[in-house]
Short mmCIF file of C-alpha atoms in Angstrom, two decimals:
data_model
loop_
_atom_site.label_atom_id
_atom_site.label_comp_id
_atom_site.label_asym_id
_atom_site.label_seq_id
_atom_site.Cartn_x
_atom_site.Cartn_y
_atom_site.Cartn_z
CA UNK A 8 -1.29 -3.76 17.60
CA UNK A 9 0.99 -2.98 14.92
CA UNK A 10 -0.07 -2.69 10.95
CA UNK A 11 1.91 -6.26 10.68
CA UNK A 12 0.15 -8.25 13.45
CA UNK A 13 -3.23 -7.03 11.34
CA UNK A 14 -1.91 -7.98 8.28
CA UNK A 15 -0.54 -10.92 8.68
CA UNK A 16 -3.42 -12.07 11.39
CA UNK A 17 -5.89 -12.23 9.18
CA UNK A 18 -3.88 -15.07 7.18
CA UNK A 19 -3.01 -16.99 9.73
CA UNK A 20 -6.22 -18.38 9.46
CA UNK A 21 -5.76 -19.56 6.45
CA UNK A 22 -2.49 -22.00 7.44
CA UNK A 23 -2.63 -24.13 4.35
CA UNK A 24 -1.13 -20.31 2.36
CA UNK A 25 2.07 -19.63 5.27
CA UNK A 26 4.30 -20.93 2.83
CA UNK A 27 4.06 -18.60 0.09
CA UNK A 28 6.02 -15.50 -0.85
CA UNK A 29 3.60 -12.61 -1.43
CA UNK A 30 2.88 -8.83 -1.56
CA UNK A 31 0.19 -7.02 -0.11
CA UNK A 32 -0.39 -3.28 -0.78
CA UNK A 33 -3.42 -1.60 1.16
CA UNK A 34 -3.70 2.19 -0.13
CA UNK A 35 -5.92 4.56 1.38
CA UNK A 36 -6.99 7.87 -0.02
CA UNK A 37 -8.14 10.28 2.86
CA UNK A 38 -10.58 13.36 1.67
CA UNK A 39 -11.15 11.62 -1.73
CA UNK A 40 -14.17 13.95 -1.88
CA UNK A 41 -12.35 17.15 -2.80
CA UNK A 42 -10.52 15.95 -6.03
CA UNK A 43 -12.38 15.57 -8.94
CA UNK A 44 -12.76 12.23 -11.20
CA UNK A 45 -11.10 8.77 -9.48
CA UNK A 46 -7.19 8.73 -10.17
CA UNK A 47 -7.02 5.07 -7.78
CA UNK A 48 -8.14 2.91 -10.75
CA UNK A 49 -5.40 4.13 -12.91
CA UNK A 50 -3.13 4.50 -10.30
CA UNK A 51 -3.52 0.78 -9.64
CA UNK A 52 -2.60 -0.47 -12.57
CA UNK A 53 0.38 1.74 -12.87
CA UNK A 54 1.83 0.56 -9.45
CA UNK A 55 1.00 -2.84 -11.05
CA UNK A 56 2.96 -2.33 -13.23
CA UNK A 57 5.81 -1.17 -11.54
CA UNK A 58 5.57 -4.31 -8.91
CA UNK A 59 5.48 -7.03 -12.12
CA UNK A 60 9.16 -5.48 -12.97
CA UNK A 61 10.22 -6.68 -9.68
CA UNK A 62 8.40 -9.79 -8.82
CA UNK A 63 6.75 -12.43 -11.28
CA UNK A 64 2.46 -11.90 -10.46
CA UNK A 65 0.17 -14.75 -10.78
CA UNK A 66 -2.69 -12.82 -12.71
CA UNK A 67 -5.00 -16.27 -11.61
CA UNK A 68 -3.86 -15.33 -7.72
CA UNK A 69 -4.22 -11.63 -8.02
CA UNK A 70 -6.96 -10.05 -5.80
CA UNK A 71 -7.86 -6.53 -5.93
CA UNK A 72 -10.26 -4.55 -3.46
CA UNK A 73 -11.51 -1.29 -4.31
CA UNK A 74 -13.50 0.22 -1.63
CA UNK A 75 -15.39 3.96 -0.90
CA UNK A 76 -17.04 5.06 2.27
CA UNK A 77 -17.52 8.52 3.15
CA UNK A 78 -14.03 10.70 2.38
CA UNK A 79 -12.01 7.81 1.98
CA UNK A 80 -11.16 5.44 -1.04
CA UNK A 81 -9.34 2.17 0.32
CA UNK A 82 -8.03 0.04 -2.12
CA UNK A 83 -6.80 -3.71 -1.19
CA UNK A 84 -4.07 -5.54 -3.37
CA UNK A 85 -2.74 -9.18 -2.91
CA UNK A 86 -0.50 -10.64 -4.92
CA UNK A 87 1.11 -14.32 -4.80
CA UNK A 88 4.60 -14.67 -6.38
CA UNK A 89 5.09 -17.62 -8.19
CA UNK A 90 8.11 -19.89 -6.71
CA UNK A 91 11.24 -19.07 -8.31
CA UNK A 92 11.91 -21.95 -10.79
CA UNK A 93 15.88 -20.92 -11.27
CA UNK B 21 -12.07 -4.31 12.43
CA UNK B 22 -11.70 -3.35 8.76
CA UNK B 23 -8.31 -2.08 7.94
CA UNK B 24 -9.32 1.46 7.30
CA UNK B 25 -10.78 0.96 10.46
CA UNK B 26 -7.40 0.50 11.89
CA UNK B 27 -5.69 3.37 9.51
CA UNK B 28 -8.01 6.01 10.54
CA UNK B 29 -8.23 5.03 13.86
CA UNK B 30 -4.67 5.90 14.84
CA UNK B 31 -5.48 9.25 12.95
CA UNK B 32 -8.07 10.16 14.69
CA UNK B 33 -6.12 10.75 17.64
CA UNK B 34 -4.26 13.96 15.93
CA UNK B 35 -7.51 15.69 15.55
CA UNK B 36 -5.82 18.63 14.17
CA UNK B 37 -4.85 16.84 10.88
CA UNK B 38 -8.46 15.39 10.01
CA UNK B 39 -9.08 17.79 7.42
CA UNK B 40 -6.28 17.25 5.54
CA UNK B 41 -6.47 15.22 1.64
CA UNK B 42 -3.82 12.61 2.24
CA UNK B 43 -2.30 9.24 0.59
CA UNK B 44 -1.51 6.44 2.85
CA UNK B 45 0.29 3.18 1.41
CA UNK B 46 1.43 -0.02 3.20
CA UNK B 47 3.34 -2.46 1.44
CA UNK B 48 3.96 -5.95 3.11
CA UNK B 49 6.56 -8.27 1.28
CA UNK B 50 6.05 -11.74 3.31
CA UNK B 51 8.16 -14.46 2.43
CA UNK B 52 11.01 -12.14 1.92
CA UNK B 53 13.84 -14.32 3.30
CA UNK B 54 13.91 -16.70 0.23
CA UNK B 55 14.36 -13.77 -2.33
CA UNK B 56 17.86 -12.53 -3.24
CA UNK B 57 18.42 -8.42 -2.72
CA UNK B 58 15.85 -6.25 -1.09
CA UNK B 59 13.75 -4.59 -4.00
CA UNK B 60 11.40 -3.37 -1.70
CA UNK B 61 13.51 0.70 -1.74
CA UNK B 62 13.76 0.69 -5.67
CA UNK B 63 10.42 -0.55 -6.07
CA UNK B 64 9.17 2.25 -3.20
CA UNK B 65 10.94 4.78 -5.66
CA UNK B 66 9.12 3.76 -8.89
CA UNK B 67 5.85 3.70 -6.84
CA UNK B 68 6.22 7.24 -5.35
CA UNK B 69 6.91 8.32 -9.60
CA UNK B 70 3.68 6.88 -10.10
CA UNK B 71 1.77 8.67 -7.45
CA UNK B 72 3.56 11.69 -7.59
CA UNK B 73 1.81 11.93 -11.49
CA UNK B 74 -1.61 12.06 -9.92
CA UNK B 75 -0.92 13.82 -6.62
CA UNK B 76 1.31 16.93 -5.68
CA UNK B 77 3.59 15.52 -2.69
CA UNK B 78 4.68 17.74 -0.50
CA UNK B 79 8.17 16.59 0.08
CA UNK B 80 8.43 17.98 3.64
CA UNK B 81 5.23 16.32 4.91
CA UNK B 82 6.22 12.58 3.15
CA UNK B 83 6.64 9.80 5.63
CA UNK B 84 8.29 6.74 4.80
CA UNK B 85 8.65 4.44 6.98
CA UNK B 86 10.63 0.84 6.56
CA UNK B 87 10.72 -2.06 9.05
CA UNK B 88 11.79 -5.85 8.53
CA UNK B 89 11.06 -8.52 11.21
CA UNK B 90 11.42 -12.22 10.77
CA UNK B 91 10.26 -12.93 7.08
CA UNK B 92 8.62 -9.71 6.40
CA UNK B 93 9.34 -6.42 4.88
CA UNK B 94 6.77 -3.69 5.87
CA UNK B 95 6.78 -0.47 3.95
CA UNK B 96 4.69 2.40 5.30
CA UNK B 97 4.30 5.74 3.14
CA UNK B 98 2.29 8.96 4.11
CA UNK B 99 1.82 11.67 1.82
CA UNK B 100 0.00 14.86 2.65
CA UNK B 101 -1.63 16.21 -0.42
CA UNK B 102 -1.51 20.15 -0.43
CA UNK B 103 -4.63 22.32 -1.00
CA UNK B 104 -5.46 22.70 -4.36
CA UNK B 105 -5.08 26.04 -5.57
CA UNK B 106 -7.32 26.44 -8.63
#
């Protein structure tokens, strides 16, 4: 099974959401327990921040998934873009 | 299956690389056919800037990895993070 066929299998559950352009990022830090303090939050909104200079991002249909478990720090973004009204 | 489930699990076969610190990223653009140009390398650019202030990438061990099928852009991006040396 490829990373797309997980991706995008989990939504096809949801049909009524096929239609819509959107962006997910899933970012996984491996051996998170050598570093020191947690860089992900930051990080997150910094790669935000880069993605809102290329795509428009529906703050109302942004979901964001931060997740630990032993050594790893997985953190889950989806975004919706808006439909282009040009 | 959880998704670091599914990241890990393909890891775990290269047994020899477990105790490495490393950054994996997957980026999945759906919907991409109704956009104009393909942001998707720019924005990939921008992004590795961003991590690249929190994280030393090793330029030699960086994976990037690009594929498009019908309606999706998948971005894959695998960073080995050297030892610290302090």
């Amino acid at each position: 099974m490829s990373i797309l066929d997980y991706l995008t299998g989990r939504r096809r559950k949801n049909s009524a959401q096929q239609a819509k352009e959107r962006l997910q990022m899933v970012l996984v830090h491996e051996g998170a327990r050598r570093r020191g303090p947690d860089f992900l939050p930051q990080m997150r909104e910094e790669i935000l921040q880069v993605i809102s200079k290329y795509v428009e991002i529906d703050q109302e249909q942004l979901q964001i998934h931060l997740d630990r478990s032993d050594g790893y720090e997985v953190l889950e973004l989806n975004v919706v873009i808006p439909e282009k009204r040009d």
